[in-house]
Amino acid sequence: MNDIVIDVRGLRKTYKSYRKAAGFVGSVRSIFWREAVMTEAVQGMDFSVRKGELVGFLGPNGAGKTTVLKMLSGILYPTSGEATVLGYKPWERNAEFQKRFAIVMGQKSQLWWDLPAMESFLLNKEIYEIPDRTYKESLEELTTLLDIKGLLDVPVRKLSLGERMKAELVASLLHRPEVLFLDEPTIGLDVSSQLAIRQFLLRYNHENETTILLTSHYMEDVVALCKRIIVINKGEKVYDGSLEEMVRETSDHKVLTVTFTEAVERKSFELLGRVMEYNPQRVVLHVPRAESKQVAAKMLTEMPVDDVLIDEPDIEDVVRKVFKETGREGLRKYES
């Protein structure tokens, strides 16, 4: 049985804008002639997502992440290429399709600002033609999980940012969508609210097998939620796989953090790896991946070690390298 829910082939979006020279002369000249500038926001994107997957969609600002989500939700028409979500072409805006997905954009609200969130929920009930029983069950489940049952009659403008985002999620999930697009759902939230949203999404995805495509600049979101990531840069897909595989592909070192019971000179470490941090009783080394265990064993044997940790490189550093150094050829190997 084919369980592919989202299928994207050669998806492309090109924007046309006009460039005007500065100054009065440039303004007059632009009345008669303007230089057209074509910007390829998305360039021949290919990927597929299976039922129940929770996939992180990563890229720097301007990479094309939100443009892809808008095409997959039918907000934008592509310049070329094909995409299906639940078997529908999103930009045809089929009424049945629109009842089977939801999109949450962290920087845009669907709630009425001066009215209680409950009024927006009731409106969505009518828009999505949700049966009374289903609506009551969904509302009870979602408001309990997100801990906002006591806030339903409070005007949205009086809610905190975290409370508003929880209400946004309730409004988007009342009709029990099979596919959920999340664009920066934790942007601007405090640490506690971010954690609450992550825990909710993990549980909701697990219990309902909802297919989720998530964009976020917070790597904590991606690490906590996504087993698979798709990285795009300059409108192109440059990686599709697990975070662990990306770390292995893009970094050939591990990070050793060692503390000592007494002072050790810096020169003692210079042949063991790259010294990233040092004080006489603590050192952080970048050591070739294949040599990390041997180096740790050598230090334990020959130095007054109190504790030693062997970690993978920081995920944010790895992703930053991918953003910076990938292009049309895809992932490159990185030097330690």
PDB file of C-alpha atoms in Angstrom, residues 56 95 100 170 209 276 280 282 312 327:
ATOM      1  CA  GLY A  56      12.111  19.145   9.850  1.00  0.00           C
ATOM      2  CA  ALA A  95     -12.818  21.917  -0.855  1.00  0.00           C
ATOM      3  CA  ARG A 100      -7.827  17.544   5.467  1.00  0.00           C
ATOM      4  CA  VAL A 170      -6.231  24.379  18.801  1.00  0.00           C
ATOM      5  CA  GLU A 209      -0.284   9.698  13.002  1.00  0.00           C
ATOM      6  CA  MET A 276      39.092  24.663  21.290  1.00  0.00           C
ATOM      7  CA  PRO A 280      44.609  24.242  33.508  1.00  0.00           C
ATOM      8  CA  ARG A 282      39.595  21.645  31.776  1.00  0.00           C
ATOM      9  CA  GLU A 312      29.162  14.771  18.498  1.00  0.00           C
ATOM     10  CA  GLY A 327      25.286  24.758  -3.416  1.00  0.00           C
TER      11      GLY A 327
END
